[in-house]
Short mmCIF file of C-alpha atoms in Angstrom, two decimals:
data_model
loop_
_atom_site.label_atom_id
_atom_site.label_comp_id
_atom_site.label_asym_id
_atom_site.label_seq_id
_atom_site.Cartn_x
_atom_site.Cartn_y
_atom_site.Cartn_z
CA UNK Z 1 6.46 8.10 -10.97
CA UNK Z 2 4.08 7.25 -13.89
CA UNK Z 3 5.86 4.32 -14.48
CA UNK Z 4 5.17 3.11 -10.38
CA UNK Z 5 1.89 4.59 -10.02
CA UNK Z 6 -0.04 3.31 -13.04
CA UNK Z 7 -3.17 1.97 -13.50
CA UNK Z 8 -4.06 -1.28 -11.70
CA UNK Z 9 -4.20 -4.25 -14.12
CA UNK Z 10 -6.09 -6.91 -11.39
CA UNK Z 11 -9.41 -8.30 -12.69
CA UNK Z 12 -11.16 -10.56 -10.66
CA UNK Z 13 -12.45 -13.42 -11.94
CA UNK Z 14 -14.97 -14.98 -9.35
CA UNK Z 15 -18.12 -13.62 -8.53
CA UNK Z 16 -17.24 -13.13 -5.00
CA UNK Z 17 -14.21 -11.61 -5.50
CA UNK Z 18 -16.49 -9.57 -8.44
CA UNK Z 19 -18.50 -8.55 -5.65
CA UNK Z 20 -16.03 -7.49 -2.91
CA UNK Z 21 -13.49 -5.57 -5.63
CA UNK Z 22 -16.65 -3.22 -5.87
CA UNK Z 23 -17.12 -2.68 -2.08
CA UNK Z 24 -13.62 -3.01 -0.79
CA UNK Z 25 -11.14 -3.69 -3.30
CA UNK Z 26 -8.63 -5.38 -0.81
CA UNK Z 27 -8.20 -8.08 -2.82
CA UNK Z 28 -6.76 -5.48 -5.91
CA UNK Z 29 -4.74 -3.47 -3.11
CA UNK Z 30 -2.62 -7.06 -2.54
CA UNK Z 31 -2.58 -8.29 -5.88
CA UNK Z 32 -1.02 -4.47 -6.94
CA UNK Z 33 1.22 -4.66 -4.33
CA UNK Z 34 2.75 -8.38 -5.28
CA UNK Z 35 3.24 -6.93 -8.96
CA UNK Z 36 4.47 -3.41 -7.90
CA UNK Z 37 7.03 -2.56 -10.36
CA UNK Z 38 10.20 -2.45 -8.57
CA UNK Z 39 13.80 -1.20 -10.00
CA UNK Z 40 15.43 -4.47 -11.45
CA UNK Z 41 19.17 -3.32 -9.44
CA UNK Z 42 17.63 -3.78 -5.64
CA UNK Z 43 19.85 -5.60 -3.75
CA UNK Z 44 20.36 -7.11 -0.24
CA UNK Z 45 20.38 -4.06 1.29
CA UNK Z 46 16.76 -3.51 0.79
CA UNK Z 47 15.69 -6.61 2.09
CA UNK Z 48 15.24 -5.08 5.17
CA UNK Z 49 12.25 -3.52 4.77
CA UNK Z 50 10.61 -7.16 5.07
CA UNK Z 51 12.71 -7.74 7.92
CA UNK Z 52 11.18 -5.30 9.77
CA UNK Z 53 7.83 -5.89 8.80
CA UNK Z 54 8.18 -9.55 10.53
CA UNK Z 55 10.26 -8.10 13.69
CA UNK Z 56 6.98 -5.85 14.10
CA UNK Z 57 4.66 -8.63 13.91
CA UNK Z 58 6.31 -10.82 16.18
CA UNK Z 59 6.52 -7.93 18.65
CA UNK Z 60 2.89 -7.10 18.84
CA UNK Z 61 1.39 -10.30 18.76
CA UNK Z 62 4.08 -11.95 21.20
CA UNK Z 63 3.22 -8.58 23.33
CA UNK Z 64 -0.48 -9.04 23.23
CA UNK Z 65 -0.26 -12.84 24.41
CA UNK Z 66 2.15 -11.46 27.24
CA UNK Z 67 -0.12 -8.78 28.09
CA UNK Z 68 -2.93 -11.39 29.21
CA UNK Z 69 -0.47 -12.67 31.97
CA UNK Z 70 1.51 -9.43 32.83
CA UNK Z 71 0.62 -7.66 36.27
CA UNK Z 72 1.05 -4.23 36.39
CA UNK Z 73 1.38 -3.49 39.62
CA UNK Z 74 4.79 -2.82 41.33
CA UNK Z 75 4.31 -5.71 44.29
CA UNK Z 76 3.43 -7.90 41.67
CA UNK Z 77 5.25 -6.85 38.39
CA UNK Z 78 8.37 -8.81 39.04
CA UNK Z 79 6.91 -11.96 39.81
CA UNK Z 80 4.21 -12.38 37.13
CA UNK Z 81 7.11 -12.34 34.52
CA UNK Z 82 8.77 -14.82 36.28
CA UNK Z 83 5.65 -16.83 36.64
CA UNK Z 84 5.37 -16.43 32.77
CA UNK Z 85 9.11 -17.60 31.92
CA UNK Z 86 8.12 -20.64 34.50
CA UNK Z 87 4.71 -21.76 34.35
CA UNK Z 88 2.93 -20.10 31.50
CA UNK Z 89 2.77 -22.55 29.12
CA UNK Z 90 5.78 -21.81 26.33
CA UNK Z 91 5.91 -18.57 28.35
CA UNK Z 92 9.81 -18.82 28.44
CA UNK Z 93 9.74 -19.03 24.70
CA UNK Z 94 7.11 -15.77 23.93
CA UNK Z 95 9.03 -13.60 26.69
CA UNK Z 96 12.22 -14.15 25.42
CA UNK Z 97 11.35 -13.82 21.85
CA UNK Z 98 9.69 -9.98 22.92
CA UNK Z 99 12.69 -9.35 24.72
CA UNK Z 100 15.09 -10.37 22.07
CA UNK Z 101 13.06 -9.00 19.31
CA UNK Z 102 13.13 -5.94 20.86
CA UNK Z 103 17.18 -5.71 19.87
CA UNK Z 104 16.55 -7.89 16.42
CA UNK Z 105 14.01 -5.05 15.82
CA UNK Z 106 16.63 -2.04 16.72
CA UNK Z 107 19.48 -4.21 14.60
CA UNK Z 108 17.41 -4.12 11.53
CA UNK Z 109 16.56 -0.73 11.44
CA UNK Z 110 20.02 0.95 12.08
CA UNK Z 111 20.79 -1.55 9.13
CA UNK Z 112 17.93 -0.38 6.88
CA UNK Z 113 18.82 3.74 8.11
CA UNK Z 114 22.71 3.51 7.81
CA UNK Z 115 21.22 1.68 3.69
CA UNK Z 116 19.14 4.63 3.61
CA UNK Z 117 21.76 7.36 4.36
CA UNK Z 118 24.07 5.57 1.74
CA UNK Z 119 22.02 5.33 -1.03
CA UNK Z 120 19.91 8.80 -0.71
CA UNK Z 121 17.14 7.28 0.11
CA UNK Z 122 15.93 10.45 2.28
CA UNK Z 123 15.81 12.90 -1.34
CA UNK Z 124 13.62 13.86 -3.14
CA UNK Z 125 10.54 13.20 -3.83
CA UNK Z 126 11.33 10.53 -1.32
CA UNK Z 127 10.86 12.94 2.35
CA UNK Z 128 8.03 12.15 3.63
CA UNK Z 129 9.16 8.61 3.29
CA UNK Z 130 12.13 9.11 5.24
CA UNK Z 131 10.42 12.25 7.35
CA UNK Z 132 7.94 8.92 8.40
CA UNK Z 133 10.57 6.27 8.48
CA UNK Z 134 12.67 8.65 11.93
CA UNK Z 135 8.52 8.95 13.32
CA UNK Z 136 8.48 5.30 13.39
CA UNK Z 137 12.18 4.99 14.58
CA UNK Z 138 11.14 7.44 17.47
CA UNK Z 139 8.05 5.66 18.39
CA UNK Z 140 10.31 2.25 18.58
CA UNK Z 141 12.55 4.47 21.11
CA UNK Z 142 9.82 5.82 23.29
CA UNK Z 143 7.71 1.89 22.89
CA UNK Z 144 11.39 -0.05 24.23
CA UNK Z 145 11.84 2.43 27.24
CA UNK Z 146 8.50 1.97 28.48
CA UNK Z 147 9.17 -1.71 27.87
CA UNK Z 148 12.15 -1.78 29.62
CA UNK Z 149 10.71 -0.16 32.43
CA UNK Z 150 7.64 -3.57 32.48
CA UNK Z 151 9.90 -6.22 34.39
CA UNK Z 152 10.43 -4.24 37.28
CA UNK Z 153 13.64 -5.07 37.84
CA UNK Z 154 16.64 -3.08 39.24
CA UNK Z 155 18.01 -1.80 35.93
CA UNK Z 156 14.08 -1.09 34.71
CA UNK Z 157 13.41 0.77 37.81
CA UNK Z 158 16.62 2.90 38.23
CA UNK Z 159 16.33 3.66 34.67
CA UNK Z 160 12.93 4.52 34.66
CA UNK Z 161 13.85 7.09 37.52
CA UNK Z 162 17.05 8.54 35.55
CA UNK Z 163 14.80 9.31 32.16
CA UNK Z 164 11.78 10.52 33.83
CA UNK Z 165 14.22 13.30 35.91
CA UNK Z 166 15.36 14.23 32.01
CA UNK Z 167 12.00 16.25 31.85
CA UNK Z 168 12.62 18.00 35.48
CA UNK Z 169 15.77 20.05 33.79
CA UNK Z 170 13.11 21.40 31.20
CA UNK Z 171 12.77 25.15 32.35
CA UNK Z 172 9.77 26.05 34.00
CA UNK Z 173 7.40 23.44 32.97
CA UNK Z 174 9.51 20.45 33.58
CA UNK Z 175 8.84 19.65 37.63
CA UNK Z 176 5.08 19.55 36.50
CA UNK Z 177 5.79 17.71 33.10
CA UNK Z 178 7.86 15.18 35.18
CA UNK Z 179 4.95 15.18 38.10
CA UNK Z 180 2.16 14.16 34.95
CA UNK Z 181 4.43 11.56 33.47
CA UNK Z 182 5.18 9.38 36.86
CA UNK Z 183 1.68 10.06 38.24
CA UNK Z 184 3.09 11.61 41.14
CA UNK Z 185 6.53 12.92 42.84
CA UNK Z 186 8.37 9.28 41.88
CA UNK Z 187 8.08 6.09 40.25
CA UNK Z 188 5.74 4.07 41.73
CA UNK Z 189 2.57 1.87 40.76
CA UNK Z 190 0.67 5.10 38.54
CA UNK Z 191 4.05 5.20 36.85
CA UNK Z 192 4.18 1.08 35.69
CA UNK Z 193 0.20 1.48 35.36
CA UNK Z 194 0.87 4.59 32.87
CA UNK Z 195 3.93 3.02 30.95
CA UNK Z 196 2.24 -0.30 30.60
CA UNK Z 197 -0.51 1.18 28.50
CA UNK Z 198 1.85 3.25 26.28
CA UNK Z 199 3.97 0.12 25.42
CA UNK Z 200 1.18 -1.53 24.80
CA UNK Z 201 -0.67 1.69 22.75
CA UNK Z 202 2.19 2.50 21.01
CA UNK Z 203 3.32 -0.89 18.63
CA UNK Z 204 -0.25 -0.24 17.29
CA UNK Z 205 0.74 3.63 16.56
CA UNK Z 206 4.14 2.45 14.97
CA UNK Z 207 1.85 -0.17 12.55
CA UNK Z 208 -0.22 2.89 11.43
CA UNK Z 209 2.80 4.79 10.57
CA UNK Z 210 4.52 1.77 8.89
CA UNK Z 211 1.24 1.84 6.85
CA UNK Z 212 1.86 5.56 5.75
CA UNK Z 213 5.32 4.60 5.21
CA UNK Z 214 4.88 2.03 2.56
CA UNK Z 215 1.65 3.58 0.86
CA UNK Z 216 3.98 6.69 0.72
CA UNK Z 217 7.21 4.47 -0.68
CA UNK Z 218 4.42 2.94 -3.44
CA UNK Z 219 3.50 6.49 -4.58
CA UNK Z 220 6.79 8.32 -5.68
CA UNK Z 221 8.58 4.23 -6.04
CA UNK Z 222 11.69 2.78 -4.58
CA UNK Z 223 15.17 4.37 -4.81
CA UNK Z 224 18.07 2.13 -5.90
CA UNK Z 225 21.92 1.33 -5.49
CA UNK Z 226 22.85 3.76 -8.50
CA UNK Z 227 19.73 6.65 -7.74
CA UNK Z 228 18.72 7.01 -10.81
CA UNK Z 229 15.36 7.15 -11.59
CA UNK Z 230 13.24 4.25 -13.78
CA UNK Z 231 13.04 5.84 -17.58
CA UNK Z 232 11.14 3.10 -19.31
CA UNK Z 233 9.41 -0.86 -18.02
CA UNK Z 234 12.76 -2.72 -18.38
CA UNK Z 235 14.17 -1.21 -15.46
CA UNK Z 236 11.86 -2.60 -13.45
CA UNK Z 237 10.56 -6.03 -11.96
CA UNK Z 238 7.82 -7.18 -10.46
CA UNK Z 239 7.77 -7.52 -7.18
CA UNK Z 240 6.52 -10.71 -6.79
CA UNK Z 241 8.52 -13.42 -7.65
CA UNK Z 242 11.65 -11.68 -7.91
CA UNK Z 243 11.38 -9.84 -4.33
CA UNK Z 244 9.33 -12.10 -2.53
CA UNK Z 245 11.59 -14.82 -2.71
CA UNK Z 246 14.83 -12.16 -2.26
CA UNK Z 247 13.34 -11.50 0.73
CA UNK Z 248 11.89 -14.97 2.08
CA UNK Z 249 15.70 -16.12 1.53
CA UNK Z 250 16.97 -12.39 3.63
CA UNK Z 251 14.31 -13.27 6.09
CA UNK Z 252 15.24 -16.74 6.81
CA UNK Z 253 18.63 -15.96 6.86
CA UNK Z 254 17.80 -13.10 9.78
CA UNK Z 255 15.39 -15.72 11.39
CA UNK Z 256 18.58 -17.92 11.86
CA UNK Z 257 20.65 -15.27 13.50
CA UNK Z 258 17.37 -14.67 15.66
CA UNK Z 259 16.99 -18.25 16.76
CA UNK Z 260 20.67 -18.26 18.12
CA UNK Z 261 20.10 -16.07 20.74
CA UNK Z 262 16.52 -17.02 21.39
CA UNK Z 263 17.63 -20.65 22.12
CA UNK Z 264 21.01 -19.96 23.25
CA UNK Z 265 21.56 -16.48 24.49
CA UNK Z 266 18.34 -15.27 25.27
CA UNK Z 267 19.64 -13.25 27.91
CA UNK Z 268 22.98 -11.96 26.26
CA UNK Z 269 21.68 -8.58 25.34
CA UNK Z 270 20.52 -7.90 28.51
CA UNK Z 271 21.69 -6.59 31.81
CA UNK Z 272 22.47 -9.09 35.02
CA UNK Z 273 20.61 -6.30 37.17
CA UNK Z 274 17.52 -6.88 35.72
CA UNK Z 275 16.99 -10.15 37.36
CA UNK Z 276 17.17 -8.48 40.60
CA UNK Z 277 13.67 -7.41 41.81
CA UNK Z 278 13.37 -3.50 41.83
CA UNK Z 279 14.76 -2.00 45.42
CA UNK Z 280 14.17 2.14 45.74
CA UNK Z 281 16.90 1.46 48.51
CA UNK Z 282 19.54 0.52 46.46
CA UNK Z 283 21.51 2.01 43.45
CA UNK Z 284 22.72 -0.31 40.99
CA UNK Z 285 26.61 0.51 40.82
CA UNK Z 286 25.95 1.35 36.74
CA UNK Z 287 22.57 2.39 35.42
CA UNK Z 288 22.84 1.69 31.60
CA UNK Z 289 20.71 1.41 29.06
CA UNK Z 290 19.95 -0.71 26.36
CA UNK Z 291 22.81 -1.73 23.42
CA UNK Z 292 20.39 0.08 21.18
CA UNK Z 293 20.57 3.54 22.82
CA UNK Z 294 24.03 3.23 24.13
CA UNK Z 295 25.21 6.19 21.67
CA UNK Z 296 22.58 8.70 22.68
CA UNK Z 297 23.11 8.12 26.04
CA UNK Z 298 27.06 8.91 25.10
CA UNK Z 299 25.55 12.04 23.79
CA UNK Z 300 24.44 12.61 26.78
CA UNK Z 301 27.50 12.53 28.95
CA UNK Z 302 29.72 14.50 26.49
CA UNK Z 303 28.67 17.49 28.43
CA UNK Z 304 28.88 18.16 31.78
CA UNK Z 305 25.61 19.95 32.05
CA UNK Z 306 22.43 18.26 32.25
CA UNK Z 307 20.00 20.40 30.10
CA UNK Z 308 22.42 20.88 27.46
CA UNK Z 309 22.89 16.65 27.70
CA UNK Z 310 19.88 16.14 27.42
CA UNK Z 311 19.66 18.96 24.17
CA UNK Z 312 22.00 17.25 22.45
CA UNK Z 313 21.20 13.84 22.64
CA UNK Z 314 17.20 15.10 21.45
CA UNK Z 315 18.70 17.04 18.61
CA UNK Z 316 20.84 13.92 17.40
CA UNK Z 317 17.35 12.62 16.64
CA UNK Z 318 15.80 16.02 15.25
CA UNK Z 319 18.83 16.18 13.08
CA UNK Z 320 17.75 12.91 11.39
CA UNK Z 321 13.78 14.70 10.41
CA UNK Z 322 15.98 17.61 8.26
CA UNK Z 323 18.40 15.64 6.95
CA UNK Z 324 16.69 16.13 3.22
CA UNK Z 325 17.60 19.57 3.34
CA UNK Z 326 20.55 19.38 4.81
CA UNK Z 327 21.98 16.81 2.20
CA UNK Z 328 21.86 19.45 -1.25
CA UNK Z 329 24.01 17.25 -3.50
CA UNK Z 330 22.16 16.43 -6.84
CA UNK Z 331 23.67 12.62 -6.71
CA UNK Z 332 21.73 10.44 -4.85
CA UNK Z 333 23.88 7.39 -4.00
CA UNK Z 334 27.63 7.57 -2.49
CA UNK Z 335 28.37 5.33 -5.30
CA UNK Z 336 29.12 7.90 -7.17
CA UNK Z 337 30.10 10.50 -4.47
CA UNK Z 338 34.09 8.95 -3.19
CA UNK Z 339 34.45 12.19 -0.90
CA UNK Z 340 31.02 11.45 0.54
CA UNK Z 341 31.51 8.38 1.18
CA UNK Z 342 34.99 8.21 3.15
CA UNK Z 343 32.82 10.74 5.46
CA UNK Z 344 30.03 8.26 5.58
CA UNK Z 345 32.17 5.48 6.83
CA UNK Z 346 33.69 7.84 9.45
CA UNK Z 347 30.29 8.51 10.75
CA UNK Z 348 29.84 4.55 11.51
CA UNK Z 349 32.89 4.34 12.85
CA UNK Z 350 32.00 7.04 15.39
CA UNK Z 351 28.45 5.78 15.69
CA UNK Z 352 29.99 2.89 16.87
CA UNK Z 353 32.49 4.33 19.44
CA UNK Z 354 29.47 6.38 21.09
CA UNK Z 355 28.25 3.01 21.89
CA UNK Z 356 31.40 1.71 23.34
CA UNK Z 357 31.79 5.23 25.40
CA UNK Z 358 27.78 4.79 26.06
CA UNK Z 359 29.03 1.05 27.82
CA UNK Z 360 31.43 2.44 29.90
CA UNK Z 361 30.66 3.20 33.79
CA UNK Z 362 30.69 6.99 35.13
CA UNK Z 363 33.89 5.47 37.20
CA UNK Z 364 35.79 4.71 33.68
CA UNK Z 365 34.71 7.14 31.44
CA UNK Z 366 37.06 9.42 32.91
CA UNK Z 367 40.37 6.75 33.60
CA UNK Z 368 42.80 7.67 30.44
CA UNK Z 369 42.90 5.37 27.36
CA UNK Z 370 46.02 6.55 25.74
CA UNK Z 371 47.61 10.04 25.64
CA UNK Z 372 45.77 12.75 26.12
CA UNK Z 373 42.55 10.48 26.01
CA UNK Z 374 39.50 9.24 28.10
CA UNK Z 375 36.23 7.93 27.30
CA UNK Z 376 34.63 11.24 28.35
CA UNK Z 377 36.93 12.62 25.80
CA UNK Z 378 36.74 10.11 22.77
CA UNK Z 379 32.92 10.85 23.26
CA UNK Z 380 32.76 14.54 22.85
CA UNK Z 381 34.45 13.74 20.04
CA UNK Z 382 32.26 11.55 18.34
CA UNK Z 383 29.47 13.55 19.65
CA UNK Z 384 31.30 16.76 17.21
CA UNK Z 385 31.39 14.47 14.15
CA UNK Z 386 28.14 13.52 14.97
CA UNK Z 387 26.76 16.73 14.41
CA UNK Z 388 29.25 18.07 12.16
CA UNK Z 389 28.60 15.22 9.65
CA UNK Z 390 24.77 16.27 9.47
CA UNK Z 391 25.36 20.40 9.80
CA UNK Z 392 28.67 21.18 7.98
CA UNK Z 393 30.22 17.83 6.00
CA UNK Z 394 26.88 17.17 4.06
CA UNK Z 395 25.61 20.55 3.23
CA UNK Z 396 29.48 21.54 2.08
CA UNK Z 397 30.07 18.53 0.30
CA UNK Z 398 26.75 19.00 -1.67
CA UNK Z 399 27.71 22.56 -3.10
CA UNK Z 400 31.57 21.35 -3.69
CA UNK Z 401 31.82 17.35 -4.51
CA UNK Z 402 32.43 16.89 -8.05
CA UNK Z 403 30.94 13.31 -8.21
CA UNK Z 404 32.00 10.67 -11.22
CA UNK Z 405 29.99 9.78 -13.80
CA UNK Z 406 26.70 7.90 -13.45
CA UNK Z 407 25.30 4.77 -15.73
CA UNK Z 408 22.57 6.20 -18.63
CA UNK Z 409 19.78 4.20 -17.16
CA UNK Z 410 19.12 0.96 -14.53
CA UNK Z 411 18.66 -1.78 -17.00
CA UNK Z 412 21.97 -0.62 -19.07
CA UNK Z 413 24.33 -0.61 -15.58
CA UNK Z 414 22.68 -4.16 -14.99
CA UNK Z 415 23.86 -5.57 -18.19
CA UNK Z 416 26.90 -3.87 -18.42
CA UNK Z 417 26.60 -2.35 -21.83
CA UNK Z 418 25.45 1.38 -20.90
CA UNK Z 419 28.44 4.04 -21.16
CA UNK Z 420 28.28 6.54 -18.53
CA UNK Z 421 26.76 9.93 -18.35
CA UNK Z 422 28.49 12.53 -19.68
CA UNK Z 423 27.25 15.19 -17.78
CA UNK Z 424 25.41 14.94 -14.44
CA UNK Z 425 22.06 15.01 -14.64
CA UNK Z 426 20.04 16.41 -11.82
CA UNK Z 427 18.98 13.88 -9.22
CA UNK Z 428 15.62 12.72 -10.49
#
């Protein structure tokens, strides 16, 4: 920590900048974060970080330009984004790059979550970085429902009416709770007005905690592939040039993948339904959500009662904000953990079959899929490993894995000419 915390070595040289360093000293606060000493072993993994600095600033300032041309009103709603996609000038272009940066967003962060569970990103003294990092995730949930809910379409109001009854199955409170979240006994104009200003509150909550995030990150330092700990100044870079440009190239590369399906599938990752203006009077034949919360919603179904649905699919999420203390291994990264890690690709594996079982209609999740099988049934399985992953594999594995030996420091496993621990060393 002494090593990533140290004194700051700016100086200005200008008389202006002499000036402002001894007012506000925002000039020092960027030059200390372009040479932050970072651990020399980062690799692409960790470029994500950047990515989802840029996916936040295209959001909000695509959303704010939006915002001047968005009606919310529910006679209106429908048509004003059409009249943006069609005569706002490069309207098309802004609303689909909010609407597919919305899932670019969601993309990088599983990425940069499933990195951080890999690595041990969430140990200590690194909590309240991850503690902050499922905050922000959570905000992102609660900002793309209330989004989703802005085009007034038939999947955003028939989804909009399925979440908001999730709070009426709350014991005693939740008829009221549900009553003070639509603005009255369904989902009608108070309900857009109210979710229009959360979506557009919210972005601005998620940069504040971003802001904690990193300050947090630059405090106690980075983790790394191998978790181990910088011991003297040649395991470590600055972070400008060597970052910057790892990350410009990461970020470009991302931009690319982001500009096919702007320009060519801008509405891929969406649902037909959508296009539809919002009817009260008719049920879409499958209410679904977005790609991104396609496994919590299989959460949801795995049980056939609503409360305890709606239980689980909450404490998939809560399970995330404990996860330091669940995880008691002294190894950091599943390098170095070979039981740990055939568990950890399990858990993608199932993370991704909730989402296929999340796809499915409430006609097929039933029809059988082999022997003994259904989608009803391949989900409560996945919804068990889920669980069990975070509550039984982790905490048993940390009291029982006998991991293999580690490098002696980060600049010796770069160059190849360290010999490996003899002993395991606590988890610095």
């Amino acid at each position: 920590v002494e090593i990533m915390s140290g004194p700051s070595t700016y100086e200005p040289k200008y008389a202006a900048a002499k000036w402002m360093d001894r007012r506000l000293p925002i000039i020092r606060m960027g030059a200390d974060f372009m040479t932050f000493p970072s651990p020399r072993n980062l690799n692409y993994w960790y470029t994500f970080g950047g990515i989802l600095a840029l996916c936040l600033v295209v959001q909000i300032l695509s959303g704010v330009i939006l915002a001047m041309h968005y009606v919310a009103d529910v006679d209106k709603a429908f048509a004003s984004v059409q009249r943006i996609r069609r005569d706002v000038p490069f309207g098309w272009l802004l609303q689909s790059m909010h609407a597919v940066g919305a899932s670019m967003f969601f993309l990088a962060v599983y990425m940069h979550m499933f990195r951080g569970l890999y690595y041990g990103s969430y140990k200590a003294p690194r909590e309240v970085i991850w503690i902050l990092g499922c905050a922000i995730y959570l905000a992102m949930m609660a900002t793309a429902f209330l989004g989703y809910t802005l085009p007034w379409g038939q999947m955003s109001f028939w989804g909009a009416t399925v979440i908001t009854g999730f709070f009426g199955a709350v014991p005693v409170v939740g008829e009221s709770l549900q009553q003070w979240l639509l603005g009255g006994y369904a989902v009608d104009n108070a309900t857009l007005n109210r979710f229009f200003a959360l979506h557009y509150l919210l972005p601005f909550v998620i940069a504040a905690l971003v802001g904690l995030h990193v300050w947090a990150l630059h405090h106690v330092g980075q983790n790394n592939p191998i978790g181990i700990s910088e011991k003297t100044k040649e395991d470590t870079l600055s972070f400008h040039p060597f970052y910057t440009v790892k990350d410009a190239f990461a970020i470009a590369v991302f931009l690319l993948i982001f500009a096919v399906f702007l320009f060519y599938l801008p509405d891929a990752l969406g649902h037909a339904d959508n296009y539809i203006e919002a009817d009260a009077l008719k049920t879409p034949a499958h209410i679904v959500p977005e790609w991104y919360f396609l496994p919590f919603y299989a959460i949801l179904r795995a049980v056939p009662d609503k409360l305890a649905g709606i239980l689980l699919m909450l404490g998939a999420i809560v399970v995330l904000f404990i996860l330091p203390w669940l995880d008691t291994h002294k190894v950091r990264s599943m390098r170095f953990r070979p039981i740990a890690r055939w568990f950890f690709l399990f858990f993608i594996f199932f993370c991704f079959i909730l989402g296929w079982c999340g796809a499915e209609t409430p006609d097929n999740i039933a029809i059988p899929i082999g022997e003994g099988m259904s989608f009803y049934r391949l989900s409560q399985i996945a919804t068990i490993y889920y669980f069990a992953y975070f509550l039984i594999i982790l905490p048993v594995l940390g009291l029982v894995e006998k991991p293999i030996e580690r490098p002696d420091s980060i600049t010796k496993a770069v160059l190849g000419d360290g010999k490996p621990s003899a002993a395991l060393a606590p988890a610095e």
